[in-house]
Coordinates of C-alpha atoms in Angstrom, one line a residue:
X1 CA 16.3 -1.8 -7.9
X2 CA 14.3 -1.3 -4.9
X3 CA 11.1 -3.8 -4.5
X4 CA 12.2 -5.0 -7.9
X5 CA 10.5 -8.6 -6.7
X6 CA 7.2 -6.8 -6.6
X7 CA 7.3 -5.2 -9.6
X8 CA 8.4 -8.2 -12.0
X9 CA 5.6 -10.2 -10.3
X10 CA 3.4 -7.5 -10.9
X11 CA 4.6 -7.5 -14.7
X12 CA 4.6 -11.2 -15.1
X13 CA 1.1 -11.4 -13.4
X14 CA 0.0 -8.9 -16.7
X15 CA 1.6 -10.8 -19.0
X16 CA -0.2 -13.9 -17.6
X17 CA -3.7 -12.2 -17.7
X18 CA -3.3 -11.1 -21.2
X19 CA -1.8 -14.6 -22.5
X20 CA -4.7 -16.6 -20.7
X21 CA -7.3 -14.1 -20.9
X22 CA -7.3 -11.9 -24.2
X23 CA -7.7 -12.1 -27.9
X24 CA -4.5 -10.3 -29.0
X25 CA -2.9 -12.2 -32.0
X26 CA 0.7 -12.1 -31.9
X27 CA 2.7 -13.0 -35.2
X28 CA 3.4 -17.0 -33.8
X29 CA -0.2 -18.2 -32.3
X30 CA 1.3 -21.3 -30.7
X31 CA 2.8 -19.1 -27.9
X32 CA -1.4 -18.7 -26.1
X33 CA -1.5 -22.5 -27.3
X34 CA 1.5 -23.6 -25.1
X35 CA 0.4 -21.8 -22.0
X36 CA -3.1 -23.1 -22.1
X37 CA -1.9 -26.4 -21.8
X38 CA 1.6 -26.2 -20.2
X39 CA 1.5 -23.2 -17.5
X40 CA 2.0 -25.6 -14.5
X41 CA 2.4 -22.6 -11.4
X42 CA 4.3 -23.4 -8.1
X43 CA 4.1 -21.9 -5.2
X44 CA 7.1 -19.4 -6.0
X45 CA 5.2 -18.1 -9.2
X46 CA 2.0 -17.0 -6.4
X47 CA 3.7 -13.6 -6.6
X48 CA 3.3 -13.8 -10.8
X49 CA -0.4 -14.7 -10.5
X50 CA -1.7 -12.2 -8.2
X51 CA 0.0 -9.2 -8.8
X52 CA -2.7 -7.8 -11.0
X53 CA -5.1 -7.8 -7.7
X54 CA -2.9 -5.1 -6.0
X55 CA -2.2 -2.9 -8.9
X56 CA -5.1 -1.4 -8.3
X57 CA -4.5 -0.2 -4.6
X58 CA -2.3 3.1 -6.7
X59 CA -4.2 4.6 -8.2
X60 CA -7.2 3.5 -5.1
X61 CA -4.7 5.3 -2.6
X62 CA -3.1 7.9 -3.5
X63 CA -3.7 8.4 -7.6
X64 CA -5.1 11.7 -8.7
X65 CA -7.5 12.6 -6.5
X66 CA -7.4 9.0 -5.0
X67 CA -8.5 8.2 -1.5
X68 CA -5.6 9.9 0.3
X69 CA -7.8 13.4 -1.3
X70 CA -11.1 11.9 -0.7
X71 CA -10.1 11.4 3.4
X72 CA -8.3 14.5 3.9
X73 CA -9.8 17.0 1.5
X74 CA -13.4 17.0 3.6
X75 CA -11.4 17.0 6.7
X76 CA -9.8 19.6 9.4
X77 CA -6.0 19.1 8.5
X78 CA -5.7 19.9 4.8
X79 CA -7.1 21.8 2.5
X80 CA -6.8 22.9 -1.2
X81 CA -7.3 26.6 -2.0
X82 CA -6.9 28.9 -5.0
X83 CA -3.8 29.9 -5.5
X84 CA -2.3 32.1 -8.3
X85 CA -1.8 29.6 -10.5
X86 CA -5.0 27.7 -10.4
X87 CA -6.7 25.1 -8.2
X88 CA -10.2 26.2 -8.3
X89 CA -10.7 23.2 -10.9
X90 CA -14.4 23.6 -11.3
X91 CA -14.8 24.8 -7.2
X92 CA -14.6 21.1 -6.6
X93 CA -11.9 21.9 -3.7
X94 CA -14.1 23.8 -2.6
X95 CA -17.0 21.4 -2.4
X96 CA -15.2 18.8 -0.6
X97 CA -13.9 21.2 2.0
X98 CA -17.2 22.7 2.6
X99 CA -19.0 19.1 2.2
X100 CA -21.3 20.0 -0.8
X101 CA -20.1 17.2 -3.1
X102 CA -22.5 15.7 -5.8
X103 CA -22.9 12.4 -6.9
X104 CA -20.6 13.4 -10.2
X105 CA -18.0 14.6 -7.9
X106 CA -14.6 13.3 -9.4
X107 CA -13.3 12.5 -5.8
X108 CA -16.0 10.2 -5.1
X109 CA -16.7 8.6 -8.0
X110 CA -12.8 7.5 -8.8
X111 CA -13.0 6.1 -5.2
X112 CA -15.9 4.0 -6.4
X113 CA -14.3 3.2 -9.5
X114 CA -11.5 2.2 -8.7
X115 CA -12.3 0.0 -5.6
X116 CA -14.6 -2.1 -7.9
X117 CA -11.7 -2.3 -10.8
X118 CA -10.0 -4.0 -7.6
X119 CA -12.9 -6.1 -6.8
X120 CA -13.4 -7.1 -10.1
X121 CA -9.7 -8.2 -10.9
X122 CA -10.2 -10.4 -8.0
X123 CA -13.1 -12.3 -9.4
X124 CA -11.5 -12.3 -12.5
X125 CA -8.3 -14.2 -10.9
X126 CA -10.1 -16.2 -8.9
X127 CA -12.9 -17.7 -11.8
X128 CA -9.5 -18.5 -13.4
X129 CA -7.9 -20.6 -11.1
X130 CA -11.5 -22.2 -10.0
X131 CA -12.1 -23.3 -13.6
X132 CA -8.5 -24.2 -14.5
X133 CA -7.8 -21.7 -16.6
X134 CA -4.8 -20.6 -14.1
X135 CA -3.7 -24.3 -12.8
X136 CA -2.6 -23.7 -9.4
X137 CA -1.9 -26.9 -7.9
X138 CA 0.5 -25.9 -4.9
X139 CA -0.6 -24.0 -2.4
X140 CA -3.9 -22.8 -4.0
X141 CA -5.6 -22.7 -0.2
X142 CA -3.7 -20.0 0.9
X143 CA -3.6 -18.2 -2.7
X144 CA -7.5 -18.3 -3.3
X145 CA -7.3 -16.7 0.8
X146 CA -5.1 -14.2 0.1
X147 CA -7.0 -13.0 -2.8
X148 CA -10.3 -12.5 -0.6
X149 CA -8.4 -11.2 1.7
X150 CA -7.5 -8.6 -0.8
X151 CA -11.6 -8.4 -2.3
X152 CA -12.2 -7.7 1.4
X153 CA -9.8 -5.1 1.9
X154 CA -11.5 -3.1 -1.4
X155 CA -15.0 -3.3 0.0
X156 CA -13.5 -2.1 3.6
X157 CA -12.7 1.1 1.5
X158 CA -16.1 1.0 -0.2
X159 CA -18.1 0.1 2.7
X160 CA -16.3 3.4 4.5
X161 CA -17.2 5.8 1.4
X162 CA -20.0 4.8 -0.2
X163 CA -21.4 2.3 2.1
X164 CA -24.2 0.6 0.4
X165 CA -22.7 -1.2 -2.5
X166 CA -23.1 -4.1 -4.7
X167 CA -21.4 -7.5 -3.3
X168 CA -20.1 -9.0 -6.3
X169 CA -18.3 -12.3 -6.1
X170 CA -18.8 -13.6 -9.5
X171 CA -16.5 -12.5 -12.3
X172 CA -18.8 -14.1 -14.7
X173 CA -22.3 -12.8 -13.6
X174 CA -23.3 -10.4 -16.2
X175 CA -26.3 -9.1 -14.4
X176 CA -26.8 -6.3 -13.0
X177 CA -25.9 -6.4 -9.4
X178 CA -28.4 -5.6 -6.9
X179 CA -27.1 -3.2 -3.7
X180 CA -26.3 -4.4 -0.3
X181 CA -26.8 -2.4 2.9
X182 CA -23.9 -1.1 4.7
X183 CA -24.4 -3.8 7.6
X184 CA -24.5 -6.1 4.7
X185 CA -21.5 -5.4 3.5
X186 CA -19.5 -5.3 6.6
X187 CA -21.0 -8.9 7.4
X188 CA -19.1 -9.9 4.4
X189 CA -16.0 -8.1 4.7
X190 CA -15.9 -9.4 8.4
X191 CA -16.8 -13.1 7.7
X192 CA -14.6 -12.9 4.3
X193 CA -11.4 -12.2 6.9
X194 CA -12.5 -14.9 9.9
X195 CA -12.7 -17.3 7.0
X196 CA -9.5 -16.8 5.4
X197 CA -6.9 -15.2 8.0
X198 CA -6.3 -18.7 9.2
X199 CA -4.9 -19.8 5.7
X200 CA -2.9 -16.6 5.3
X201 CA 1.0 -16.6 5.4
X202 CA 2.3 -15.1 8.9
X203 CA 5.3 -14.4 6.8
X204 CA 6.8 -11.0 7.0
X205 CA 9.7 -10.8 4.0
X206 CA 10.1 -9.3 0.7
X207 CA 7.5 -12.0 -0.5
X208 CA 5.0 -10.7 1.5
X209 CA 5.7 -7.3 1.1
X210 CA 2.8 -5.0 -0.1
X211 CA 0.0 -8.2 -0.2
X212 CA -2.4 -9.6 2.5
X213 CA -0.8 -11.2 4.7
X214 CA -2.3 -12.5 8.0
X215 CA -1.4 -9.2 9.9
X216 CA -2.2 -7.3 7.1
X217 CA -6.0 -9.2 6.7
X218 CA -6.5 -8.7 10.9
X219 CA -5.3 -5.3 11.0
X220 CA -7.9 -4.5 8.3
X221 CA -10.2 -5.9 10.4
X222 CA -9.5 -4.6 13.5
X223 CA -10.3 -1.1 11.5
X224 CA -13.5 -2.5 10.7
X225 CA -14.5 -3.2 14.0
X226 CA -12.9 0.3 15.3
X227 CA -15.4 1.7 13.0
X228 CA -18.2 -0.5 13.3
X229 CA -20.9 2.0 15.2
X230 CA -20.5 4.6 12.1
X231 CA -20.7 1.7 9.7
X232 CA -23.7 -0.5 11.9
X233 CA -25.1 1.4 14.7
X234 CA -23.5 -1.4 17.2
X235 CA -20.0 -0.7 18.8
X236 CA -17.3 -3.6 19.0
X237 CA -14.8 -2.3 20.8
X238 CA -13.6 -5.9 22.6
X239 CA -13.4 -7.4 18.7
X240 CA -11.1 -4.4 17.9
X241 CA -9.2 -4.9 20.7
X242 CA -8.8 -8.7 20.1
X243 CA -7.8 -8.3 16.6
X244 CA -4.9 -5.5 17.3
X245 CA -3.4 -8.2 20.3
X246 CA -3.2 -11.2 17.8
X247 CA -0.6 -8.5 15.9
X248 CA 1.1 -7.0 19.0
X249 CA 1.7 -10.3 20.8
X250 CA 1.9 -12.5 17.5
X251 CA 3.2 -10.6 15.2
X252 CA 6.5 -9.6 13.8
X253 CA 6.7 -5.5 14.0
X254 CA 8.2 -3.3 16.2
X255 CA 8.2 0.4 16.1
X256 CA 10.9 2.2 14.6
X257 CA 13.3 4.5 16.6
X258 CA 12.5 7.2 14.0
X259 CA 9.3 8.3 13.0
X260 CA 10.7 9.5 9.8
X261 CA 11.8 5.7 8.7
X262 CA 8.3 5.0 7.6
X263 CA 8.4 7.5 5.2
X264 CA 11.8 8.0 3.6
X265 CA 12.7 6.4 0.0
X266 CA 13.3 2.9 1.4
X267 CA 10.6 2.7 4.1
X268 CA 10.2 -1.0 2.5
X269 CA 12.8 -1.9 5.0
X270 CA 10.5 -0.7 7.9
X271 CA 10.3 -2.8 11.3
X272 CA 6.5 -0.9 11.7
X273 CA 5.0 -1.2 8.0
X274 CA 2.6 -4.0 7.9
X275 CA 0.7 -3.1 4.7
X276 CA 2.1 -0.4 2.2
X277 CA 1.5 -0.3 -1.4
X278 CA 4.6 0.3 -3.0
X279 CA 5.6 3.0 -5.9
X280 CA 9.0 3.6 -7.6
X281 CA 9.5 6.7 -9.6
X282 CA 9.9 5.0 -12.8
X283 CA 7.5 1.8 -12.8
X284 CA 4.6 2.7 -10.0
X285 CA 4.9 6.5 -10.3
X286 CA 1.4 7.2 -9.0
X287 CA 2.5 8.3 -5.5
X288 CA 2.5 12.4 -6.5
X289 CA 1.7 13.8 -3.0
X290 CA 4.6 16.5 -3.6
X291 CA 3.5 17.5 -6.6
X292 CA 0.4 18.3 -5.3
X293 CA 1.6 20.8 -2.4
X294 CA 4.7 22.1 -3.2
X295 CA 5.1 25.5 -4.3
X296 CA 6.2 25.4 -8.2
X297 CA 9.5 27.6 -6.9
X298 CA 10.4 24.4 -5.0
X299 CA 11.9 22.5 -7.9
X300 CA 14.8 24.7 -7.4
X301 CA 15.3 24.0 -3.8
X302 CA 15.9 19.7 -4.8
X303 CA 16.5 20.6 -8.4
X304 CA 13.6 18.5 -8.9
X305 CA 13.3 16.9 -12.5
X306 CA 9.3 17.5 -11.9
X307 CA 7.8 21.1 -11.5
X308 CA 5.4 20.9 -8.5
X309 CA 1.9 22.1 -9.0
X310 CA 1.4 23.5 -5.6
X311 CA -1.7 22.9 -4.2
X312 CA -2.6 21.6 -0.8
X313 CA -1.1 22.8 2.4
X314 CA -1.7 22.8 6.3
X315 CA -4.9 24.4 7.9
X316 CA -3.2 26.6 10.2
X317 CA -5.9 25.9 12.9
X318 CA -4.6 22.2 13.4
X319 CA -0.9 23.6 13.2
X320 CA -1.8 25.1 16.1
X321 CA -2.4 22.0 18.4
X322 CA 1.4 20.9 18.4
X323 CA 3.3 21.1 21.0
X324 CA 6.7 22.9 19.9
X325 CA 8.7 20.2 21.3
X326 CA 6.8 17.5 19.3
X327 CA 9.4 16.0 16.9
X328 CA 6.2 14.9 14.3
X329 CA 5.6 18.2 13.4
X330 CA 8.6 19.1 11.4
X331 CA 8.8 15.9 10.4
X332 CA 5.0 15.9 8.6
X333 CA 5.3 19.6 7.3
X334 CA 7.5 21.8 5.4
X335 CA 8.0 25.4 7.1
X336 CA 9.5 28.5 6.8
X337 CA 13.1 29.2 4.7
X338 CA 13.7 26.3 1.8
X339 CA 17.2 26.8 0.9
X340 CA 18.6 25.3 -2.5
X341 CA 20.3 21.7 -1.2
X342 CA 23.6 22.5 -3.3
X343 CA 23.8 26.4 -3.6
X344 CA 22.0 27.5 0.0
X345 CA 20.3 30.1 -2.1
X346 CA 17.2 30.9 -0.7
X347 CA 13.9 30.3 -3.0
X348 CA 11.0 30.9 -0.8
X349 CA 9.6 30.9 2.5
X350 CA 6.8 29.1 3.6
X351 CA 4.3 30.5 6.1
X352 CA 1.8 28.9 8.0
X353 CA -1.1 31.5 7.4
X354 CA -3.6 30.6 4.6
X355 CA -6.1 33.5 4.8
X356 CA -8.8 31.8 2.8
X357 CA -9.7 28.7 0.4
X358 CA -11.1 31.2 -2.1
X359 CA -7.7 33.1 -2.4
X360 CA -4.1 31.8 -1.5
X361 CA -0.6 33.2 -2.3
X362 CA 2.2 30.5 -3.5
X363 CA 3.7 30.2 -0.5
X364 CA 1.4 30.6 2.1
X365 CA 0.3 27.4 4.3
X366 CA 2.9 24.6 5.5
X367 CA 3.3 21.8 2.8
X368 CA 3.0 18.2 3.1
X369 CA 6.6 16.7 4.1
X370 CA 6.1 13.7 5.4
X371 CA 7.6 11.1 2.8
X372 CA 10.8 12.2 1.5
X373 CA 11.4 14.2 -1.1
X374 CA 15.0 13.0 -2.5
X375 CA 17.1 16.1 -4.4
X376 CA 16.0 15.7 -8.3
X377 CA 13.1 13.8 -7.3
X378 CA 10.4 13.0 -10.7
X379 CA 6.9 13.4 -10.3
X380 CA 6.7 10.1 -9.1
X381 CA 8.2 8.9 -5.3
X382 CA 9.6 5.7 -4.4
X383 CA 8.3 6.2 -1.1
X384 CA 5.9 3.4 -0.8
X385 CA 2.5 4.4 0.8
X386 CA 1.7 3.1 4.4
X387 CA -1.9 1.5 5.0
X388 CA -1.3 -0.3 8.5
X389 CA 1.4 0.5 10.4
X390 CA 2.5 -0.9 14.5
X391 CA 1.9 2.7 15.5
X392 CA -1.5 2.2 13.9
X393 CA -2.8 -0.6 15.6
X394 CA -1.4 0.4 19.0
X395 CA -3.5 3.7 18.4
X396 CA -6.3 1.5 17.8
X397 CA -6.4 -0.6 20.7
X398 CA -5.8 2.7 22.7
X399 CA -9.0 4.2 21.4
X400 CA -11.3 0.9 21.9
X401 CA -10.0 1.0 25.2
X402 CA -10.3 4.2 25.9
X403 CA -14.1 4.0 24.5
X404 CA -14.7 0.9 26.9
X405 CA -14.1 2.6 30.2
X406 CA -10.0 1.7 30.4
X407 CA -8.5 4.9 30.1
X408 CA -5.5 4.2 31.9
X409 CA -4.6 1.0 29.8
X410 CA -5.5 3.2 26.8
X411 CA -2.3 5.9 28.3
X412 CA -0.2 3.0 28.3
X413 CA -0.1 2.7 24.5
X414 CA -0.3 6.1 23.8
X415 CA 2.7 7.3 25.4
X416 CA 4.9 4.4 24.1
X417 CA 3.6 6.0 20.6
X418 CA 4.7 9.4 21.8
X419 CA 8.2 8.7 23.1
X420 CA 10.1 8.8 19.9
X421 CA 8.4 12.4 19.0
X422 CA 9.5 13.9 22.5
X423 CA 13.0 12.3 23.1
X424 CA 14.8 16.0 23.5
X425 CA 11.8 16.5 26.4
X426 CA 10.5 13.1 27.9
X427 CA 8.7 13.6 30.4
X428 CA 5.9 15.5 27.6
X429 CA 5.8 11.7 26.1
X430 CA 4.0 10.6 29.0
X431 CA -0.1 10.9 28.9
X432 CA -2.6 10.3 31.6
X433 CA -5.7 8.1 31.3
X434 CA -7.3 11.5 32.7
X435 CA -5.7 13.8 29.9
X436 CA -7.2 11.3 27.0
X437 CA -10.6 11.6 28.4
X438 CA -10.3 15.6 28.1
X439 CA -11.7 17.7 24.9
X440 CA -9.8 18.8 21.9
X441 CA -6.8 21.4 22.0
X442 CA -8.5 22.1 18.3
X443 CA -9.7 25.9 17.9
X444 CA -12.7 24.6 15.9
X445 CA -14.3 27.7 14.7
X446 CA -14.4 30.1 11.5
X447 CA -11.3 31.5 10.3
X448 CA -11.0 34.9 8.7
X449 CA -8.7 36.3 6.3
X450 CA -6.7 37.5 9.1
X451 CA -6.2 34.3 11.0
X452 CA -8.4 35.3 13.8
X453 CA -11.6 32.9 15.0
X454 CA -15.3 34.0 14.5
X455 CA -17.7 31.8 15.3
X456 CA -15.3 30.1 18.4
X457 CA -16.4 26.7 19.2
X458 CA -13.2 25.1 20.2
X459 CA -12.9 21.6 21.0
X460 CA -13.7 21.2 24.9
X461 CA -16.7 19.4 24.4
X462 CA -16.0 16.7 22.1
X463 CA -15.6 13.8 24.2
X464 CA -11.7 12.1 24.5
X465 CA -10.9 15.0 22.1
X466 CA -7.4 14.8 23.4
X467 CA -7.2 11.4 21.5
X468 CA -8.5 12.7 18.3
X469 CA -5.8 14.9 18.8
X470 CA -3.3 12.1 19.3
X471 CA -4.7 10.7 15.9
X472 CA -3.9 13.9 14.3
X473 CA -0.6 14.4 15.9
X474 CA 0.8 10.6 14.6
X475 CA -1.2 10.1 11.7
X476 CA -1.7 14.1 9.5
X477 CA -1.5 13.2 5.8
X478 CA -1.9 9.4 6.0
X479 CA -5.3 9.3 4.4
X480 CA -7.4 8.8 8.0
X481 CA -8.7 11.9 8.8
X482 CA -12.1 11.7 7.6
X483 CA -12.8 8.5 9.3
X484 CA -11.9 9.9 12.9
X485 CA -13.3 12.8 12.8
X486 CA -16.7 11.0 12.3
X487 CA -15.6 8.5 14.8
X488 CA -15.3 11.6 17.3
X489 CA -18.6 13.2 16.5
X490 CA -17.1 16.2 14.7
X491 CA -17.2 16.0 11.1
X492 CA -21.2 16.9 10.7
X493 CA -21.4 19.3 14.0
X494 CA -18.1 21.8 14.1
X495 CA -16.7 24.9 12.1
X496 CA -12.8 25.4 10.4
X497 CA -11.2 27.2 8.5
X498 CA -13.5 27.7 5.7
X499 CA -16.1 24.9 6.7
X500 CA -19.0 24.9 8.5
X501 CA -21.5 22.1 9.1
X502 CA -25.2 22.2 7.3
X503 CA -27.4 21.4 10.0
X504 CA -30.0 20.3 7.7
X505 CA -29.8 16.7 9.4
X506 CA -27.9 15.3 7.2
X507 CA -24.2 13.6 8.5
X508 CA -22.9 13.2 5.4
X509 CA -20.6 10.4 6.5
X510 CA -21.2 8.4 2.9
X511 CA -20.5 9.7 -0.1
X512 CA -23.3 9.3 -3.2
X513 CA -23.6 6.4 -5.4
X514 CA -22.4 8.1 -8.4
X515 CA -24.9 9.1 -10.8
X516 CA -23.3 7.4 -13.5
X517 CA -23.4 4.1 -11.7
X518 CA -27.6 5.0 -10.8
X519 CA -28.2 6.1 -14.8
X520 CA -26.9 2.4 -15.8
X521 CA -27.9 0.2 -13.0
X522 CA -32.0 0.5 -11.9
X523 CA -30.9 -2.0 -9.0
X524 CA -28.9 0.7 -7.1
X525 CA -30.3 3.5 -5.1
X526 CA -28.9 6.6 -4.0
X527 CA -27.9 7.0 0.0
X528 CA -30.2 8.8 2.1
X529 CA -28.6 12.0 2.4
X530 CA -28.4 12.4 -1.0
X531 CA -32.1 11.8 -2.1

């Protein structure tokens, strides 16, 4: 079975953390006796003993309103709105659309939540080889690395939505942990990567797959640095840089001929995927993304064993900025006529209108297609979820180049990204130093009911729009949105759809401490926008 590997480790690795670590009393007690004193690990059981640090990253990424919702939902690409059959949910969809979250927000505080659950199975793992608990003796360098590797990935997540957040190292440290700042934070996260990166495998094989490897660890932070002046006030464009050439001249990915091959069932056998966490639709069935946006009538064009809930869909606005020969567009959303795959029947047509977030017909708005949807899919995809890909880091490189006055190097990357997308019309692959530096082909502005624009801003004057719109273009419904549009200045200053910014001087670019965490903990403080 496909990444079976993983998934025994992952098994094995619970198994190991309930036999060493719990109190269960099974019928025949020598059995937590005998692995006490006889569990010698070598370095093929690695995969066994850190398993339990990833499992996490599901429910962290893409689980029920995981961070894949928490990115796009607040962002100009997707968007949630009531439809017949639900999806008002409390007006929360609403909330994160129009930026009016609260610190009990569900979004926010299951990103919280689950980041730290990561965090602390790290600490837990790691207090139990440092005490001997777990008695590593081959090969425990690069495992102890790998695992703060992994810690440092979480707080790169926390440090992006939440910002200032405990550091805890120490898995037995009862106390209540006092907050760091957000520079704080990404001191550690950086120096927690230059420290261990050098001990990390440069392996790229099935046992590497979905674990922090040394591209993995340097693309993470090369995304630090690419967002270092949101996260610390100081730009580092020349560290992001740095970090994305040690993967494109060192490294062992190349980009695949087909856009779609990072997203179909078996995208573990991707050239371009350098971290993904992986699912399966009957042991890691977290990755729901079709449930969420197909119409319910779609389970009978794949006679899908799941009934979709229908929910999210396209804002029409950023459907808008393709170009029609751009291959990524068809190959991100689901449009017009769905046919039945055995009978040709028609079931419904999808159109890309969605008049407003408040009221939405079943099929209205362009669904989320970008990871295959297999005839009689479950609820659950084997489609593992893509973190980093080559595409990815060549983007970043572009934009730190771009932002440090090397435009025309910047073009050079971008247009390699294109080619694949325009191969039936080549000569649109090619971009211009010149072009990148131009403003946003985004109709930023109020949409009514009708599809027209009130309230026209557009997107001329957001500077190198024409790369956030590169962003979009390669990366719609991977879970980055959020990010760039704060990186481009837009996310606290323009209109869409159904959004429009507060102007009360507050950016809003971290989410609240959650007030559940504030009721228990008199250490933490609640961010400043917030107060």
């Amino acid at each position: 079975m496909k990444k079976q590997q993983l998934f025994s480790a992952i098994y094995l690795a619970m198994g190991v953390t309930l036999m060493l670590g719990s109190c269960t009393k099974l019928d025949e007690e020598v059995y937590d006796q005998v692995l006490e004193t006889s569990f010698n690990p070598t370095e093929n059981d690695i995969p066994s003993i850190i398993g339990a640090a990833y499992t996490p990253l599901r429910t962290v990424m893409v689980g029920w309103q995981g961070d894949f919702d928490l990115q796009e939902e607040p962002a100009d690409v997707i968007v949630t709105p009531v439809r017949p059959n639900g999806w008002y949910d409390g007006g929360t969809y609403q909330r994160m659309h129009r930026h009016e979250w609260t610190p009990t927000e569900w979004q926010p505080v299951n990103a919280w939540n689950e980041n730290f659950r990561g965090v602390n199975t790290v600490n837990r793992i790691l207090s139990q080889i440092n005490e001997g608990s777990i008695p590593v003796t081959t090969g425990k360098e690069a495992l102890i690395a790998e695992l703060k590797a992994a810690r440092a990935f979480y707080y790169s997540q926390l440090v992006a939505n939440h910002g200032n957040v405990p550091l805890v190292v120490d898995f037995k440290d009862t106390a209540r942990p006092k907050q760091a700042t957000q520079v704080e934070v990404f001191n550690f996260i950086e120096k927690e990567l230059l420290e261990n990166i050098p001990m990390l495998s440069e392996k790229n094989d099935n046992s590497t797959y979905g674990r922090m490897n040394k591209w993995a660890a340097r693309a993470t932070l090369a995304r630090l640095y690419l967002n270092a002046q949101v996260y610390t006030g100081t730009a580092q464009w020349q560290k992001c840089i740095d970090q994305c050439d040690e993967i494109l001249t060192k490294g062992p990915y190349v980009l695949e001929a087909a856009f779609k091959t990072n997203f179909i069932t078996t995208n573990n056998t991707s050239k371009e995927l350098i971290f993904a966490v992986p699912f399966d639709e009957i042991f890691a069935t977290q990755n729901s993304i079709h449930m969420k946006t197909l119409a319910t009538a779609h389970r009978n064009v794949l006679d899908l064993t799941g009934q979709p809930w229908g929910g999210n869909c396209a804002v029409p606005q950023f459907i808008d900025t393709y170009d029609p020969d751009d291959t990524r567009m068809k190959d991100t959303w689901l449009q017009g006529e769905q046919r039945n795959v055995r009978t040709g029947e028609l079931i419904l047509t999808y159109t890309k209108a969605v008049p407003s977030i408040e009221n939405t017909g079943f099929f209205e708005g362009f669904r989320i297609g970008k990871y295959e949807i297999k005839a009689g899919a479950r609820s659950g995809l084997s489609v593992d979820y893509p973190v980093f890909r080559l595409a990815g880091i060549m983007m970043m490189k572009a934009e730190a180049l771009l932002r440090s006055g090397k435009p025309d190097e910047a073009a050079v990357l971008v247009t390699n990204v294109r080619k694949r997308a325009f191969l039936g019309s080549p000569a649109k692959a090619t971009v211009t130093g010149a072009q990148l530096q131009l403003g946003s082909s985004y109709r930023y502005g109020w949409q009514n009911t009708d599809g027209t624009i009130a309230e026209f801003q557009g997107g001329a004057d957001i500077p190198y729009g024409r790369m956030l719109d590169e962003l979009g273009w390669e990366f719609a419904a991977e879970g980055q949105r959020r990010q760039q549009l704060i990186r481009f200045g837009v996310y606290d200053r323009k209109i869409w759809f159904n959004h429009r910014p507060k102007n009360d001087g507050k950016k809003r670019y971290l989410f609240p401490i959650p007030q559940v965490e504030l009721d228990k903990n008199p250490n933490l403080q609640q961010n400043a926008d917030y107060r």
